[in-house]
Short mmCIF file of C-alpha atoms in Angstrom, two decimals:
data_model
loop_
_atom_site.label_atom_id
_atom_site.label_comp_id
_atom_site.label_asym_id
_atom_site.label_seq_id
_atom_site.Cartn_x
_atom_site.Cartn_y
_atom_site.Cartn_z
CA MET A 116 -0.05 0.05 -0.07
CA THR A 117 1.52 3.63 -0.84
CA ASP A 118 1.71 6.23 1.83
CA ALA A 119 -1.02 7.98 -0.23
CA ALA A 120 -3.04 5.14 0.08
CA LYS A 121 -1.97 5.04 4.29
CA ALA A 122 -2.76 8.25 5.11
CA SER A 123 -6.51 8.30 3.00
CA ASN A 124 -7.00 4.78 5.05
CA LEU A 125 -6.66 7.50 7.87
CA TYR A 126 -9.32 9.20 7.33
CA LEU A 127 -11.97 6.68 6.01
CA PRO A 128 -15.16 6.42 8.59
CA LYS A 129 -15.63 2.46 9.77
CA LEU A 130 -19.43 3.07 7.70
CA ALA A 131 -17.31 3.15 4.33
CA SER A 132 -15.02 -0.02 5.46
CA GLN A 133 -18.05 -1.67 6.48
CA LEU A 134 -20.38 -1.36 3.21
CA ARG A 135 -17.37 -2.21 1.48
CA GLU A 136 -17.23 -5.58 2.70
CA GLY A 137 -20.71 -6.23 2.13
CA TYR A 138 -23.77 -5.19 4.48
CA ARG A 139 -26.22 -8.23 4.83
CA LEU A 140 -29.95 -8.14 6.09
CA ALA A 141 -29.13 -10.13 8.55
CA ASP A 142 -26.28 -7.52 10.03
CA LEU A 143 -29.13 -4.99 9.36
CA ARG A 144 -31.28 -7.30 11.75
CA ALA A 145 -28.86 -7.48 14.69
CA ASP A 146 -27.85 -3.54 14.20
CA ALA A 147 -31.34 -3.18 14.64
CA VAL A 148 -31.84 -4.66 18.23
CA ALA A 149 -28.74 -3.83 19.30
CA GLY A 150 -30.05 0.33 18.31
CA LEU A 151 -33.01 -0.35 20.08
CA THR A 152 -31.09 -2.02 23.18
CA VAL A 153 -28.74 1.32 23.35
CA ALA A 154 -31.45 3.75 22.59
CA ILE A 155 -33.22 2.38 25.89
CA VAL A 156 -30.15 3.25 27.89
CA ALA A 157 -29.54 6.33 26.59
CA LEU A 158 -33.32 7.69 26.56
CA PRO A 159 -33.19 8.47 30.31
CA LEU A 160 -29.34 9.15 30.49
CA SER A 161 -29.27 11.91 27.85
CA MET A 162 -32.02 13.35 29.68
CA ALA A 163 -30.46 12.98 33.27
CA ILE A 164 -27.31 14.45 32.24
CA ALA A 165 -28.72 17.57 30.66
CA ILE A 166 -30.84 18.18 34.17
CA ALA A 167 -27.76 17.98 35.97
CA SER A 168 -25.80 19.99 33.50
CA GLY A 169 -28.13 23.09 34.07
CA VAL A 170 -29.40 22.59 30.97
CA GLY A 171 -33.00 21.56 29.58
CA PRO A 172 -33.63 17.63 29.20
CA GLU A 173 -34.75 18.70 25.65
CA ARG A 174 -30.85 19.09 25.20
CA GLY A 175 -29.65 16.24 25.92
CA LEU A 176 -31.96 14.52 23.19
CA TYR A 177 -30.79 16.86 20.65
CA THR A 178 -26.99 16.08 21.50
CA ALA A 179 -27.36 12.34 21.43
CA ILE A 180 -29.96 12.45 18.28
CA VAL A 181 -27.66 14.71 15.92
CA GLY A 182 -23.89 13.98 17.72
CA GLY A 183 -24.98 10.33 18.11
CA PHE A 184 -26.22 9.91 14.32
CA LEU A 185 -23.00 11.84 13.33
CA VAL A 186 -19.96 9.73 15.76
CA SER A 187 -21.58 6.43 14.42
CA MET A 188 -21.90 7.67 10.38
CA LEU A 189 -18.44 9.65 10.18
CA GLY A 190 -16.36 7.52 13.08
CA GLY A 191 -13.52 5.98 13.32
CA SER A 192 -14.73 2.88 15.79
CA ARG A 193 -17.52 0.65 14.25
CA PHE A 194 -19.22 0.38 17.65
CA GLN A 195 -18.73 3.98 18.93
CA ILE A 196 -21.96 5.19 20.55
CA GLY A 197 -21.64 9.14 20.65
CA GLY A 198 -24.03 11.48 23.22
CA PRO A 199 -24.11 13.68 26.30
CA ALA A 200 -21.79 12.23 28.74
CA GLY A 201 -21.62 12.29 32.50
CA ALA A 202 -18.17 13.60 32.58
CA PHE A 203 -18.97 16.72 30.93
CA ILE A 204 -21.49 17.39 33.55
CA VAL A 205 -19.57 20.11 35.63
CA LEU A 206 -17.52 21.86 32.89
CA VAL A 207 -20.94 22.32 31.15
CA ALA A 208 -23.13 23.54 34.40
CA SER A 209 -19.80 25.70 35.09
CA THR A 210 -19.78 26.93 31.12
CA VAL A 211 -23.76 27.59 31.49
CA HIS A 212 -23.46 29.56 34.65
CA LEU A 213 -20.74 31.92 33.20
CA HIS A 214 -21.44 32.36 29.62
CA GLY A 215 -25.30 31.29 29.74
CA ILE A 216 -27.05 28.83 27.16
CA GLU A 217 -26.07 30.32 24.04
CA GLY A 218 -22.40 30.52 25.98
CA LEU A 219 -22.45 26.67 25.90
CA VAL A 220 -23.51 26.45 22.46
CA LEU A 221 -20.90 28.69 21.15
CA ALA A 222 -18.15 26.45 23.22
CA THR A 223 -19.18 23.30 21.94
CA PHE A 224 -19.34 24.50 18.37
CA LEU A 225 -15.51 25.61 19.09
CA SER A 226 -15.05 22.37 20.32
CA GLY A 227 -16.04 20.87 17.15
CA LEU A 228 -13.67 22.47 15.37
CA MET A 229 -10.81 21.86 17.75
CA LEU A 230 -11.76 18.21 17.87
CA ALA A 231 -11.95 18.38 14.05
CA ALA A 232 -8.67 20.44 13.89
CA GLY A 233 -7.09 17.93 15.86
CA GLY A 234 -7.76 14.84 14.10
CA VAL A 235 -6.74 16.74 10.48
CA LEU A 236 -3.33 17.13 12.47
CA ARG A 237 -2.91 13.61 13.79
CA LEU A 238 -3.04 13.94 17.09
CA GLY A 239 -4.79 11.46 18.01
CA ASN A 240 -1.98 9.05 19.34
CA LEU A 241 -0.68 12.01 21.75
CA ILE A 242 -4.02 11.27 24.58
CA ARG A 243 -2.57 8.26 25.19
CA LEU A 244 0.80 9.84 26.65
CA ILE A 245 -1.31 10.96 29.34
CA PRO A 246 -0.76 8.66 32.36
CA ALA A 247 -3.35 6.31 33.52
CA PRO A 248 -3.16 7.65 37.32
CA VAL A 249 -4.24 10.94 36.10
CA THR A 250 -7.08 9.41 33.85
CA VAL A 251 -8.52 7.56 37.50
CA GLY A 252 -7.61 10.48 39.37
CA PHE A 253 -10.14 13.12 37.22
CA THR A 254 -12.26 10.44 36.46
CA ALA A 255 -12.76 9.74 40.31
CA GLY A 256 -13.06 13.44 40.84
CA ILE A 257 -15.76 14.21 37.90
CA ALA A 258 -17.53 10.93 40.03
CA VAL A 259 -17.72 12.56 43.32
CA ILE A 260 -18.52 16.31 41.65
CA ILE A 261 -21.65 14.35 39.86
CA LEU A 262 -22.89 12.94 42.94
CA VAL A 263 -22.55 16.29 45.16
CA SER A 264 -24.80 17.89 42.25
CA GLN A 265 -27.73 15.31 42.97
CA VAL A 266 -27.85 15.60 46.48
CA ARG A 267 -30.57 18.45 46.21
CA ASP A 268 -32.70 16.48 44.05
CA LEU A 269 -31.87 13.02 45.85
CA LEU A 270 -33.12 14.44 48.89
CA GLY A 271 -35.71 16.79 47.61
CA LEU A 272 -34.19 19.74 49.18
CA SER A 273 -34.92 23.54 49.31
CA LEU A 274 -31.85 26.01 49.11
CA SER A 275 -32.73 29.20 49.76
CA GLY A 276 -30.19 31.05 48.26
CA GLY A 277 -29.53 28.74 45.33
CA GLU A 278 -26.96 25.76 44.67
CA PRO A 279 -23.48 27.43 44.82
CA ALA A 280 -21.37 26.10 41.64
CA GLU A 281 -17.82 26.05 43.66
CA PHE A 282 -17.53 22.14 45.04
CA GLY A 283 -16.83 23.68 48.93
CA PRO A 284 -19.71 26.50 48.91
CA LYS A 285 -22.19 23.47 47.43
CA VAL A 286 -21.08 21.16 50.25
CA ALA A 287 -21.64 23.90 52.58
CA ALA A 288 -24.70 24.66 51.40
CA LEU A 289 -26.05 21.14 51.02
CA VAL A 290 -25.27 20.40 54.38
CA GLN A 291 -27.23 23.30 55.78
CA ALA A 292 -30.65 22.51 53.53
CA LEU A 293 -30.79 18.83 55.19
CA PRO A 294 -33.19 19.56 57.56
CA SER A 295 -35.52 20.54 54.26
CA ALA A 296 -35.09 16.74 53.11
CA ASN A 297 -38.32 15.71 51.39
CA PRO A 298 -39.09 12.18 52.08
CA PRO A 299 -41.26 10.95 49.07
CA ALA A 300 -37.83 12.34 46.74
CA VAL A 301 -35.60 10.05 49.13
CA ALA A 302 -38.18 7.47 48.67
CA VAL A 303 -37.91 7.57 44.77
CA ALA A 304 -34.69 7.91 44.57
CA ALA A 305 -33.96 5.17 46.74
CA VAL A 306 -36.25 2.61 44.43
CA VAL A 307 -34.36 3.78 41.45
CA ILE A 308 -30.94 3.10 42.78
CA VAL A 309 -32.30 -0.31 44.31
CA LEU A 310 -33.78 -1.56 41.28
CA ILE A 311 -31.19 -0.20 38.91
CA LEU A 312 -28.32 -2.43 40.99
CA ALA A 313 -31.41 -5.46 42.02
CA VAL A 314 -31.82 -5.66 37.92
CA ARG A 315 -28.87 -5.44 36.90
CA ARG A 316 -27.79 -8.22 39.31
CA TRP A 317 -30.68 -10.55 38.66
CA ARG A 318 -31.75 -9.71 34.84
CA PRO A 319 -28.28 -8.38 33.53
CA ALA A 320 -29.91 -8.45 30.08
CA TRP A 321 -32.94 -6.55 30.95
CA PRO A 322 -32.88 -2.28 30.74
CA ALA A 323 -32.17 -1.33 33.91
CA LEU A 324 -32.10 2.34 33.46
CA LEU A 325 -35.30 2.60 31.83
CA ILE A 326 -37.21 -0.16 33.96
CA ALA A 327 -35.93 2.04 37.33
CA VAL A 328 -37.04 5.32 36.11
CA SER A 329 -40.52 4.06 34.69
CA LEU A 330 -41.61 2.13 37.53
CA ALA A 331 -40.53 5.08 39.57
CA SER A 332 -42.78 8.18 37.48
CA ALA A 333 -45.56 5.61 37.12
CA ALA A 334 -45.63 4.92 40.86
CA ALA A 335 -45.04 8.91 41.77
CA ALA A 336 -47.98 9.94 39.11
CA LEU A 337 -50.64 6.86 40.38
CA LEU A 338 -49.92 8.04 43.79
CA ALA A 339 -49.66 11.95 43.36
CA LEU A 340 -46.20 12.18 45.18
CA PRO A 341 -45.35 15.57 46.10
CA VAL A 342 -41.91 15.50 43.90
CA GLU A 343 -40.96 17.76 41.68
CA THR A 344 -40.91 16.49 37.60
CA ILE A 345 -39.89 17.64 34.20
CA GLY A 346 -43.08 18.57 33.59
CA SER A 347 -43.23 20.98 36.77
CA LYS A 348 -39.84 22.39 36.64
CA PHE A 349 -39.27 22.43 32.52
CA GLY A 350 -42.85 21.91 30.88
CA GLY A 351 -41.92 18.48 29.54
CA ILE A 352 -39.80 18.10 26.30
CA PRO A 353 -40.30 19.63 22.68
CA ARG A 354 -42.06 16.89 19.80
CA THR A 355 -39.34 17.78 17.31
CA LEU A 356 -35.64 19.04 16.89
CA PRO A 357 -35.02 22.84 16.54
CA ILE A 358 -34.34 24.73 13.06
CA PRO A 359 -30.09 24.40 12.76
CA HIS A 360 -28.69 27.85 13.36
CA LEU A 361 -25.48 29.02 14.39
CA PRO A 362 -24.46 30.35 17.33
CA ASP A 363 -22.90 34.09 17.63
CA LEU A 364 -19.83 33.93 16.20
CA SER A 365 -18.40 37.48 17.55
CA MET A 366 -15.08 38.19 18.72
CA ALA A 367 -15.98 39.28 21.89
CA LYS A 368 -17.99 36.12 22.34
CA VAL A 369 -15.54 33.59 20.96
CA LEU A 370 -12.71 34.81 23.40
CA ALA A 371 -14.97 34.61 26.39
CA VAL A 372 -16.08 30.96 25.86
CA LEU A 373 -12.43 29.69 24.39
CA PRO A 374 -11.05 28.48 27.54
CA ALA A 375 -14.47 26.08 27.97
CA ALA A 376 -14.37 25.34 24.14
CA ALA A 377 -10.95 24.05 25.14
CA ALA A 378 -11.78 21.91 27.97
CA PHE A 379 -14.48 20.39 26.26
CA THR A 380 -12.24 19.48 23.54
CA LEU A 381 -9.32 18.11 25.82
CA LEU A 382 -11.87 15.85 27.72
CA GLY A 383 -13.92 14.82 24.67
CA ALA A 384 -11.11 13.61 23.06
CA ILE A 385 -9.71 11.51 26.20
CA GLU A 386 -13.38 10.01 26.52
CA SER A 387 -13.85 9.21 23.19
CA LEU A 388 -10.31 7.90 22.41
CA LEU A 389 -10.59 5.96 26.12
CA SER A 390 -14.34 4.38 24.61
CA ALA A 391 -12.68 3.82 21.43
CA VAL A 392 -10.09 1.57 22.92
CA VAL A 393 -12.69 0.03 25.37
CA ALA A 394 -14.42 -1.14 21.99
CA ASP A 395 -11.71 -2.50 20.71
CA GLY A 396 -10.52 -4.30 23.56
CA MET A 397 -14.21 -6.25 23.43
CA THR A 398 -13.85 -7.05 19.99
CA GLY A 399 -10.51 -7.24 18.37
CA ARG A 400 -10.94 -4.34 16.04
CA ARG A 401 -8.84 -1.52 15.85
CA HIS A 402 -10.41 2.18 15.42
CA ARG A 403 -8.61 4.80 13.76
CA SER A 404 -8.16 7.44 16.53
CA ASN A 405 -7.95 10.55 14.05
CA MET A 406 -10.64 9.95 11.89
CA GLU A 407 -12.60 9.43 15.52
CA LEU A 408 -11.24 12.62 16.23
CA VAL A 409 -12.91 14.39 13.04
CA ALA A 410 -15.64 12.90 13.81
CA GLN A 411 -16.42 13.98 17.01
CA GLY A 412 -15.69 17.41 15.88
CA ILE A 413 -18.29 16.98 13.31
CA ALA A 414 -20.80 15.42 15.97
CA ASN A 415 -20.12 18.62 18.03
CA SER A 416 -20.24 21.81 16.05
CA GLY A 417 -23.61 19.61 14.34
CA ALA A 418 -25.20 19.28 17.62
CA ALA A 419 -24.21 23.12 18.51
CA LEU A 420 -26.38 24.09 15.36
CA PHE A 421 -29.36 22.31 17.38
CA GLY A 422 -28.81 23.80 20.39
CA GLY A 423 -27.24 20.68 21.61
CA MET A 424 -24.39 20.69 24.39
CA PRO A 425 -20.98 18.85 23.88
CA VAL A 426 -21.08 15.00 22.27
CA THR A 427 -18.02 12.36 23.13
CA GLY A 428 -17.75 8.68 22.81
CA THR A 429 -19.37 6.91 25.90
CA ILE A 430 -17.92 3.73 27.71
CA ALA A 431 -21.00 2.36 28.85
CA ARG A 432 -23.01 2.73 26.16
CA THR A 433 -20.86 1.90 23.18
CA ALA A 434 -20.30 -1.34 25.92
CA THR A 435 -24.00 -1.87 25.69
CA ASN A 436 -23.68 -1.91 22.10
CA VAL A 437 -21.12 -4.46 21.61
CA ARG A 438 -23.11 -6.86 24.08
CA ALA A 439 -26.05 -6.29 22.35
CA GLY A 440 -24.32 -7.87 19.09
CA ALA A 441 -24.24 -4.72 16.90
CA HIS A 442 -22.48 -5.18 13.49
CA GLY A 443 -20.92 -2.20 12.76
CA PRO A 444 -22.23 1.62 13.15
CA VAL A 445 -25.55 1.65 11.48
CA SER A 446 -26.51 0.32 15.41
CA GLY A 447 -25.20 3.93 16.29
CA MET A 448 -27.07 5.51 13.84
CA LEU A 449 -30.23 3.88 14.38
CA HIS A 450 -30.17 4.25 17.85
CA ALA A 451 -30.23 8.25 17.32
CA LEU A 452 -33.45 7.81 15.38
CA TYR A 453 -34.93 5.58 18.02
CA LEU A 454 -34.26 8.84 20.21
CA LEU A 455 -35.97 10.55 17.18
CA ALA A 456 -38.83 8.69 16.82
CA PHE A 457 -39.54 9.02 20.77
CA MET A 458 -39.04 12.71 20.53
CA LEU A 459 -41.92 12.67 17.61
CA ILE A 460 -44.39 10.05 19.42
CA ALA A 461 -44.17 9.75 23.15
CA ALA A 462 -42.62 13.17 24.43
CA PRO A 463 -45.20 14.09 26.80
CA LEU A 464 -44.64 11.05 28.75
CA ALA A 465 -41.74 12.68 29.67
CA ALA A 466 -42.98 15.28 31.80
CA TYR A 467 -43.90 12.65 34.92
CA ILE A 468 -40.26 11.68 35.38
CA PRO A 469 -39.51 12.57 38.75
CA LEU A 470 -36.40 14.55 39.36
CA ALA A 471 -35.38 12.40 42.15
CA ALA A 472 -35.25 9.28 39.69
CA LEU A 473 -33.44 10.46 36.96
CA ALA A 474 -30.46 11.91 40.42
CA GLY A 475 -31.02 8.04 41.42
CA LEU A 476 -30.20 6.99 37.82
CA LEU A 477 -26.97 9.81 37.84
CA ALA A 478 -25.79 8.35 41.84
CA VAL A 479 -25.17 4.35 39.96
CA VAL A 480 -23.40 6.36 37.18
CA ALA A 481 -21.46 7.74 39.27
CA TRP A 482 -20.41 4.95 41.39
CA ASN A 483 -20.18 3.01 38.38
CA MET A 484 -17.50 6.07 37.04
CA VAL A 485 -14.89 5.29 39.77
CA GLU A 486 -12.15 2.66 38.51
CA LYS A 487 -12.11 1.07 42.02
CA ALA A 488 -10.11 -1.76 40.99
CA GLU A 489 -7.28 0.92 39.71
CA ILE A 490 -7.56 2.90 42.79
CA ALA A 491 -6.99 -0.21 45.20
CA HIS A 492 -3.72 -1.06 42.52
CA LEU A 493 -2.16 2.18 42.92
CA LEU A 494 -2.32 2.20 46.43
CA ARG A 495 -1.31 -1.07 47.22
CA GLU A 496 1.36 -1.33 44.17
CA ASN A 497 2.16 2.13 43.08
CA ARG A 498 3.56 4.82 45.86
CA GLY A 499 4.16 7.51 42.57
CA GLY A 500 1.19 6.86 40.67
CA ALA A 501 -1.31 7.01 43.93
CA ALA A 502 0.30 10.15 44.39
CA VAL A 503 -0.47 11.89 40.68
CA MET A 504 -4.15 10.15 41.52
CA ALA A 505 -4.51 11.96 44.69
CA VAL A 506 -3.14 15.07 43.52
CA THR A 507 -5.46 14.78 40.33
CA LEU A 508 -8.19 14.22 41.90
CA ALA A 509 -7.59 16.93 44.85
CA LEU A 510 -7.19 19.70 42.46
CA THR A 511 -10.09 18.66 40.34
CA LEU A 512 -12.32 19.28 43.21
CA ALA A 513 -10.68 22.25 44.57
CA HIS A 514 -10.63 23.71 41.28
CA ASP A 515 -11.62 22.27 38.11
CA LEU A 516 -10.47 19.84 35.56
CA ILE A 517 -8.23 21.41 33.71
CA ALA A 518 -5.67 21.85 37.02
CA GLY A 519 -6.59 18.32 37.71
CA ILE A 520 -4.87 17.02 34.40
CA ALA A 521 -2.18 19.71 34.51
CA GLY A 522 -1.11 18.64 38.14
CA GLY A 523 -1.62 15.46 37.44
CA CYS A 524 0.94 15.51 34.09
CA VAL A 525 3.60 17.70 36.27
CA LEU A 526 3.90 15.38 39.06
CA ALA A 527 4.05 12.11 36.86
CA MET A 528 6.54 13.83 34.88
CA ALA A 529 8.59 14.98 37.57
CA LEU A 530 8.50 11.41 39.54
CA ALA A 531 9.31 10.22 35.86
CA TRP A 532 12.15 12.26 35.48
CA GLY A 533 13.97 12.20 38.89
CA PRO A 534 15.21 8.60 38.97
CA ARG A 535 16.41 9.30 35.47
CA ARG A 536 18.92 12.47 37.10
CA ARG A 537 20.05 10.29 39.97
#
């Protein structure tokens, strides 16, 4: 193969590769089933992540539909599922707090351009240079922040002065508001958590997230429980996608959101390529990292045109896709179309979902994000790695994700360089 042919192959979407090999009716049937399975998982999760990020639930669906379709159609991984991810909750919430919804949309659009440029410049392999303890540390930090961000809805708390954005003041405000806990909200959240864990243990093939949220919603409606719902807080979700439009690209706006866009880009690249690596390990395939970055970039900019939030490859949904028997990217494209069908047909049902139920779902997601086995291994076997992980975790909680990654990488380099100099 010539150098030109090799270069062009680097930017060939996996969908094109699969179609070249031949795509049969049996493959379509398998992808249709896998896509439906993933959509059932993605439906409540996309809305929960959006709400936790400080935006309406519909923006999570816009992101999963538009971004998810483009990631699968153009991506460098056969099995990658794109959409909103829990890891972005902290960054998105901070961006909305500082710049509003329009600032979030602009930052997402710019992040898409940056990701695509990174793929064109073949920066995909550089992401692998980030030390594993740094990844473990910032993932744990994000999980802790997500869990704390859900305490208000988990317990149905009433905060007199609003919920602070910073981690320390947020914890203090939540502790102060504990006497205002709403027992029905606590019960709904507890039931969701127990149901998810029970279904995953005893019936792992069943859609635990959808079952738990659906049963909790039905119970809350039938019993007329005094809990906040999507309908009472957001008025439900629209039944169609919005008309696409460009965000405000004025220089002042662009410069204001540029740091957020850079943070979205870094985390999006890390999450997406880690997810693609997981899919490779489960299937024996090999993804095209630079094409994946280009696809993620197009997906982010595309989602922003519809008012969406950041898109990334999602490990849990990608793994579900593989386990459900997907044959290739068509399953991910179909998952997005299934979500669109839900919006067109059944959107009014979302109004009955209690926020406490979605908070319980995200509490389980946060717990699963923590790489407990890796943390235990670092603490037992690698003191230097444990120190890097701890610094990354502490800086992520005390400041932000970028500070955590930068601090962890600096410490990791210092620990690696010290023995060499001696």
